[in-house]
mmCIF file of C-alpha atoms in Angstrom:
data_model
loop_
_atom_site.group_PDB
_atom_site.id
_atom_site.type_symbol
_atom_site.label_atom_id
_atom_site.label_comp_id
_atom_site.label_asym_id
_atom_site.label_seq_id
_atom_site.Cartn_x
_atom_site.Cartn_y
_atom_site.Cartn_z
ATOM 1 C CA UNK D 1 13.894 22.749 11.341
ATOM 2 C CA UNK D 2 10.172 21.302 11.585
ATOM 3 C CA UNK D 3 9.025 17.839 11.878
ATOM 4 C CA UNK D 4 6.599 17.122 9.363
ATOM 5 C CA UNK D 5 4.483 13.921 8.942
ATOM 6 C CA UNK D 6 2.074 13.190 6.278
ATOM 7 C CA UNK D 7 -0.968 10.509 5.889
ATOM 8 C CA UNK D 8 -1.507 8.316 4.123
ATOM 9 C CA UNK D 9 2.723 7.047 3.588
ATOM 10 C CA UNK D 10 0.870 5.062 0.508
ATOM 11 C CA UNK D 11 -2.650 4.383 -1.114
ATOM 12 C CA UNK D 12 -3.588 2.317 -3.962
ATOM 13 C CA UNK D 13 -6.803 3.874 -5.522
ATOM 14 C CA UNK D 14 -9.523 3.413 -7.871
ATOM 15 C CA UNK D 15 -9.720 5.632 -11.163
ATOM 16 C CA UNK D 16 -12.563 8.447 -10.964
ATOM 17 C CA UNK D 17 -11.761 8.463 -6.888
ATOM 18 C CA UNK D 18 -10.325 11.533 -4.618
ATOM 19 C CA UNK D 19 -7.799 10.964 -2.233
ATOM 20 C CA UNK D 20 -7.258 13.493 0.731
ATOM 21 C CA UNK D 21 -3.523 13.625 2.264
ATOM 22 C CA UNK D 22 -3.139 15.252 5.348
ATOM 23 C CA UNK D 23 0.129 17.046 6.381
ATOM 24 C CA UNK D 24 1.323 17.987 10.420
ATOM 25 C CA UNK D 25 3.880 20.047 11.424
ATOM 26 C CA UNK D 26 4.666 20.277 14.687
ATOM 27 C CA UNK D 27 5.539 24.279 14.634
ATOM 28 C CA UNK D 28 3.362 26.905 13.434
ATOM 29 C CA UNK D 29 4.600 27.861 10.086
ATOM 30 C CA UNK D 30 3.341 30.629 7.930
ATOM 31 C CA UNK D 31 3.998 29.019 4.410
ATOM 32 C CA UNK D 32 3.276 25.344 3.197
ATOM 33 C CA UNK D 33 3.575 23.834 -0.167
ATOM 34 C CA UNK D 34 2.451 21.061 -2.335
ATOM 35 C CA UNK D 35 4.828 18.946 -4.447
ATOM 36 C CA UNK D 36 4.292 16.166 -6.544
ATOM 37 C CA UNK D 37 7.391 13.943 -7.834
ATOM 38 C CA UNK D 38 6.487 11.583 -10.643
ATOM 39 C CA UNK D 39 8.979 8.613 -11.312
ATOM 40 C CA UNK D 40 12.062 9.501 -12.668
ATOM 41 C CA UNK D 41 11.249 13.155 -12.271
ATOM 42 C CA UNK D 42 11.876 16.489 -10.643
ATOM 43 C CA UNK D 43 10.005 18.165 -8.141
ATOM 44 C CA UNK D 44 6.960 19.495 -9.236
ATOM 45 C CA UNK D 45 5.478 22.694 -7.392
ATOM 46 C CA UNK D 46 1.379 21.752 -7.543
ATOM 47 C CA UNK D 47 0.335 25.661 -5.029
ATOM 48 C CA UNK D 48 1.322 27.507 -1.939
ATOM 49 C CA UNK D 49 -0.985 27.403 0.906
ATOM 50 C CA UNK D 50 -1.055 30.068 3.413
ATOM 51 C CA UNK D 51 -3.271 30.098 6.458
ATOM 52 C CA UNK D 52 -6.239 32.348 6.153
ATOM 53 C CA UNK D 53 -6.036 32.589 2.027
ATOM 54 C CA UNK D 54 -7.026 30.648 -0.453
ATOM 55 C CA UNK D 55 -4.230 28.647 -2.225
ATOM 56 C CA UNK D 56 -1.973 29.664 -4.981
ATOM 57 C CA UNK D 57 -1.636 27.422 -7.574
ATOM 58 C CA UNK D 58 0.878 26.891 -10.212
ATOM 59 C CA UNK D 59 0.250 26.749 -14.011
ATOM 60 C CA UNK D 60 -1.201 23.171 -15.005
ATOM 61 C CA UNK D 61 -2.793 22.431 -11.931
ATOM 62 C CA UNK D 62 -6.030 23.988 -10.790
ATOM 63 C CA UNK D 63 -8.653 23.852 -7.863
ATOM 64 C CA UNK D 64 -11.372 21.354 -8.857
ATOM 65 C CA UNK D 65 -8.545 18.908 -9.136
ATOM 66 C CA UNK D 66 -6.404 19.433 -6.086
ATOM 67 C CA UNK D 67 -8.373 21.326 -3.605
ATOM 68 C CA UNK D 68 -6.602 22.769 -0.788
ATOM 69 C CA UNK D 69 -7.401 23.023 3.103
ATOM 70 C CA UNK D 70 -5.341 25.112 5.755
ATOM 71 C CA UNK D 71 -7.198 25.356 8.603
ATOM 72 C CA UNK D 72 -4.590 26.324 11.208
ATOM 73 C CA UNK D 73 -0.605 26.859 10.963
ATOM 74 C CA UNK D 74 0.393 23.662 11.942
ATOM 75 C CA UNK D 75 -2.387 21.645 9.426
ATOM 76 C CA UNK D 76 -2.717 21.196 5.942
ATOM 77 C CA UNK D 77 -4.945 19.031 3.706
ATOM 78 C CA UNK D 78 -4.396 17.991 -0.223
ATOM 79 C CA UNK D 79 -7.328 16.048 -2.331
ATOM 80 C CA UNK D 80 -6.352 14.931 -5.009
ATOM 81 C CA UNK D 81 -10.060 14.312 -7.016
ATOM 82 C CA UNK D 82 -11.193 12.263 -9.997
ATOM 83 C CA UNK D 83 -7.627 10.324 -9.830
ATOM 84 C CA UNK D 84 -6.643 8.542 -13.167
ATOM 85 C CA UNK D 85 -3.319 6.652 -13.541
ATOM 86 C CA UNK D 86 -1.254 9.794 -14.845
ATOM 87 C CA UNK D 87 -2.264 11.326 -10.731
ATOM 88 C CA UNK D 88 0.782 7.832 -9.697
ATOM 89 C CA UNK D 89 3.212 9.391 -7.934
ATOM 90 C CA UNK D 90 4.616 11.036 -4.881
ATOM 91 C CA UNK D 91 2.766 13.823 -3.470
ATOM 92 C CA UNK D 92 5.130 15.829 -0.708
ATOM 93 C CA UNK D 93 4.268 18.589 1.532
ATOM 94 C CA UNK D 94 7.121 20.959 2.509
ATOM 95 C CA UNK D 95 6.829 24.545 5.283
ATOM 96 C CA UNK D 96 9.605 27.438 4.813
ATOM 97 C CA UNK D 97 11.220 28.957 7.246
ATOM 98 C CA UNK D 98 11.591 32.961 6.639
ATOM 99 C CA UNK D 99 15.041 32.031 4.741
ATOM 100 C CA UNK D 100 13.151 30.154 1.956
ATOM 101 C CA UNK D 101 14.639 27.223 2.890
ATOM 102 C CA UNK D 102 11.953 24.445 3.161
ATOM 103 C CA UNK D 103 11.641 21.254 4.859
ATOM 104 C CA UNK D 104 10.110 18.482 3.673
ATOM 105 C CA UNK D 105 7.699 15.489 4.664
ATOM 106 C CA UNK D 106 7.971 11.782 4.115
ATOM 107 C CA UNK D 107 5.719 11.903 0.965
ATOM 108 C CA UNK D 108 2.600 10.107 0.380
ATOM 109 C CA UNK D 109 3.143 7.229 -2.416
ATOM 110 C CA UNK D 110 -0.114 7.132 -4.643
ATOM 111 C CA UNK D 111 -0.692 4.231 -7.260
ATOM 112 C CA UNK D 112 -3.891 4.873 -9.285
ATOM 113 C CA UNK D 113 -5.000 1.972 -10.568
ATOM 114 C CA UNK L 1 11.775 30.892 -17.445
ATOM 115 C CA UNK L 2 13.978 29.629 -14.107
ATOM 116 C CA UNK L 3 15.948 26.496 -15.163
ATOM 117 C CA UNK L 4 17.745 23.977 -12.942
ATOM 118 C CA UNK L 5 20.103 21.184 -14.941
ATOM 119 C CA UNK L 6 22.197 18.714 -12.919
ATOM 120 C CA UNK L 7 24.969 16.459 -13.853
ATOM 121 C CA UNK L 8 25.879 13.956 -14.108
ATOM 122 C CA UNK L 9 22.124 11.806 -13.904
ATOM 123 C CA UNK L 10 23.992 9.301 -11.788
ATOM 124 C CA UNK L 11 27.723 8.737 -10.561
ATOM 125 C CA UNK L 12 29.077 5.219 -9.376
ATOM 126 C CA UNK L 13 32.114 5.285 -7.185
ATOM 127 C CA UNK L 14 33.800 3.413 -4.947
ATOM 128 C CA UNK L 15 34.377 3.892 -1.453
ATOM 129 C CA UNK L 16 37.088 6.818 -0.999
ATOM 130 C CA UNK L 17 36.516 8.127 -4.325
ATOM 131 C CA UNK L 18 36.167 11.563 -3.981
ATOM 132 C CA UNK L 19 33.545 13.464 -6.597
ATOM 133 C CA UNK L 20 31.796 16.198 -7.211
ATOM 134 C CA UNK L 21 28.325 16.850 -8.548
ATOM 135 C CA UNK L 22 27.097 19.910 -10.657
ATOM 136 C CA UNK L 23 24.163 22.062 -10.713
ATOM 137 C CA UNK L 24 23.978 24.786 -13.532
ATOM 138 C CA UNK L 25 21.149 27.428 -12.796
ATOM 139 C CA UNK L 26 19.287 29.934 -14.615
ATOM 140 C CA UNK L 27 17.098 32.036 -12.383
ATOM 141 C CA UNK L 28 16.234 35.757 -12.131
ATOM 142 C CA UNK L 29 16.858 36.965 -8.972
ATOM 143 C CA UNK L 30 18.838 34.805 -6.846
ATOM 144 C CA UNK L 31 17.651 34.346 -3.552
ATOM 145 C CA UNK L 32 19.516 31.200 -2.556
ATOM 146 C CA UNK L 33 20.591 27.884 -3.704
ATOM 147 C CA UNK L 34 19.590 24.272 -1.936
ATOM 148 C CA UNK L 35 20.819 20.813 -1.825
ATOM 149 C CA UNK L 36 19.199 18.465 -0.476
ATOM 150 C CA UNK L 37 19.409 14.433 -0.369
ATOM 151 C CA UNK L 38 16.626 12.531 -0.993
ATOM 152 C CA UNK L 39 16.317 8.633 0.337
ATOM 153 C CA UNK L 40 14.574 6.193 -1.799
ATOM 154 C CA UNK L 41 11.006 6.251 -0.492
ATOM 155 C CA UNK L 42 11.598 9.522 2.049
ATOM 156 C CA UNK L 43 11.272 12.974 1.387
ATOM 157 C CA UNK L 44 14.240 15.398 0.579
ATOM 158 C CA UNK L 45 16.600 16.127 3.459
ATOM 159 C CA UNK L 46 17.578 19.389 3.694
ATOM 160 C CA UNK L 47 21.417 19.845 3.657
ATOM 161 C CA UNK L 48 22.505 23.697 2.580
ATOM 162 C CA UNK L 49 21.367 26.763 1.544
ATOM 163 C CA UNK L 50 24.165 28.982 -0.407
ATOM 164 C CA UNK L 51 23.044 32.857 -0.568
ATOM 165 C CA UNK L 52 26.155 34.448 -2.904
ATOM 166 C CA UNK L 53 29.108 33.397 -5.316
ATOM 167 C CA UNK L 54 31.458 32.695 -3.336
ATOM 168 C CA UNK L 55 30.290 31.076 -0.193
ATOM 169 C CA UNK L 56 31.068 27.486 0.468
ATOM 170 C CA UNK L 57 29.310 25.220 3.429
ATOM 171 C CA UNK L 58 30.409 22.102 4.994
ATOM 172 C CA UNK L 59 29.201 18.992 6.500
ATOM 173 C CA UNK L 60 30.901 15.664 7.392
ATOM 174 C CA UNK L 61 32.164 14.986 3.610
ATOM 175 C CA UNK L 62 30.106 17.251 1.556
ATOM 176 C CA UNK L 63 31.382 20.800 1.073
ATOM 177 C CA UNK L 64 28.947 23.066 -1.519
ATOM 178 C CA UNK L 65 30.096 26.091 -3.310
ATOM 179 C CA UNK L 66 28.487 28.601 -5.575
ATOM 180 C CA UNK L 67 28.816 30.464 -8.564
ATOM 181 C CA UNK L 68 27.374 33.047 -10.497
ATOM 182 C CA UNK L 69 26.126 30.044 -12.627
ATOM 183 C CA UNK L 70 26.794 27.067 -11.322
ATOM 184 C CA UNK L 71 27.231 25.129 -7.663
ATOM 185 C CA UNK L 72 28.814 22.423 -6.880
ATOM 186 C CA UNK L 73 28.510 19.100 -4.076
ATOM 187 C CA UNK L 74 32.063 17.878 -3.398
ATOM 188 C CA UNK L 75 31.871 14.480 -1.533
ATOM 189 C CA UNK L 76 35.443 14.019 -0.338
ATOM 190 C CA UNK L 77 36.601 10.186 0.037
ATOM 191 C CA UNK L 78 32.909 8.846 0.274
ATOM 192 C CA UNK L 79 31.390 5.707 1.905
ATOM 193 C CA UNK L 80 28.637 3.862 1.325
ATOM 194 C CA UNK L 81 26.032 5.290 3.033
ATOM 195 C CA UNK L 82 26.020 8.283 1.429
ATOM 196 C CA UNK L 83 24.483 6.547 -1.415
ATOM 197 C CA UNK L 84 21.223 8.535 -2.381
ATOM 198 C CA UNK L 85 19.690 11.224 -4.949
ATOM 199 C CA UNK L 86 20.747 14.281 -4.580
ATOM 200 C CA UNK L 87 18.693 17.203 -5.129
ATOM 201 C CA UNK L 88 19.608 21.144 -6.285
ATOM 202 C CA UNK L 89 16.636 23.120 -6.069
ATOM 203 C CA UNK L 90 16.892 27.590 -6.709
ATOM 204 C CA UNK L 91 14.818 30.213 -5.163
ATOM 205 C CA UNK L 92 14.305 33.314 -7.456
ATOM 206 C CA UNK L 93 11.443 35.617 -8.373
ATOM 207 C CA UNK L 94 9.651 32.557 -9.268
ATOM 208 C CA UNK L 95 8.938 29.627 -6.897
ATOM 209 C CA UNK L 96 11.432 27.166 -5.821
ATOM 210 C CA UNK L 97 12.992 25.405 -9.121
ATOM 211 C CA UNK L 98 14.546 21.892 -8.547
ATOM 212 C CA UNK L 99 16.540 20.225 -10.912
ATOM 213 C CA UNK L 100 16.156 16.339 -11.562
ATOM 214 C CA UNK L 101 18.742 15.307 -9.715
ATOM 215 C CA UNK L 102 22.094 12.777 -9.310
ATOM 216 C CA UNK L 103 21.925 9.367 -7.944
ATOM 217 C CA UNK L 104 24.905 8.718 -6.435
ATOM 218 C CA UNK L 105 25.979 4.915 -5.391
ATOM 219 C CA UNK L 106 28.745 4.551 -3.332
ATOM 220 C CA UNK L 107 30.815 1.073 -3.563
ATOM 221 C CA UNK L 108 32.335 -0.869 -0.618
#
């Protein structure tokens, strides 16, 4: 399995801000993901983000609100843009293996305020 | 549309009590089934991957079968620090589906 880290672990922010979370695997993975778990709630897919492609996104969630960077294999940036207080919750980055299991990160807590 | 439903929401027991935790699926395609256990404020752990009705994994005191509908998490005579959320999440022709979940506390 991979070790993945994520940054920020937590961020309070300011309504009409953006937020970029950075996530760091320490393999080279083909696949990474984007989750976001609001309280009390499932796992939410929010787009799949291959290296050299531009992201895949799931229905209800769309570029010009959570832009997507994968610059390498082991490297992947989420923004999260124009927060409001419905954005509070825990974003998590995952990788796959070729088994479709994944692994996951710590999560990044975000509290829009 | 790919569906995921866990029960119970959350099971008390005490210490020895041995349990087991359900996850009904509806998915086309079955490519495997997940549990994982998530801490509170940590990211899912990944604990087993179940491919075909049928098959059964172990480890320590959780043992995780499958059916063609439904899997199951036995925790045989738990202890207290094995007290988290636990997650069922199915990989079909659609992306990976989770379920909500079953919060487990475990009593000394």
């Amino acid at each position: 399995s991979a070790v993945i880290s994520q940054k920020p672990s937590r961020d309070i922010c300011q309504r009409g801000t953006s937020l970029t979370i950075q996530c760091q695997v320490d393999s080279q993975v083909t696949m990474m993901f984007w989750y976001r778990q609001q309280p009390g709630q499932s796992l939410t897919l929010i787009a799949t983000a291959n290296q050299g492609s531009e992201a895949t996104y799931e229905s209800g969630f769309v570029i010009d609100k959570f832009p997507i960077s994968r610059p390498n294999l082991t490297f992947s940036t989420l923004t999260v843009s124009n927060m409001s207080p419905e954005d509070s919750s825990i974003y998590l980055c995952s990788v796959s293996t070729s088994t479709y299991e994944q692994y996951f990160g710590p999560g990044t807590r975000l509290t829009v305020t | 549309e790919d569906q995921v439903t866990q029960s119970p929401e959350a099971l008390r027991l005490q210490e020895g009590e041995s349990s087991s935790l359900n996850c009904s699926y509806t998915v086309s395609g079955l490519r495997g089934l997940f549990w994982y256990r998530q801490d509170p404020g940590k990211g899912p752990e990944f604990l087993f991957t179940l491919y075909s009705a049928g098959e059964e994994k172990e480890k320590e005191r959780l043992k995780a079968t499958l059916t063609k509908k439904e899997s199951f998490l036995h925790i045989t005579a738990p202890k207290p620090e094995d007290s988290a959320t636990y997650l069922c999440a199915a990989a079909g022709n659609t992306p990976l589906v989770f379920g909500k979940g079953t919060r487990l506390s475990v009593i000394a």
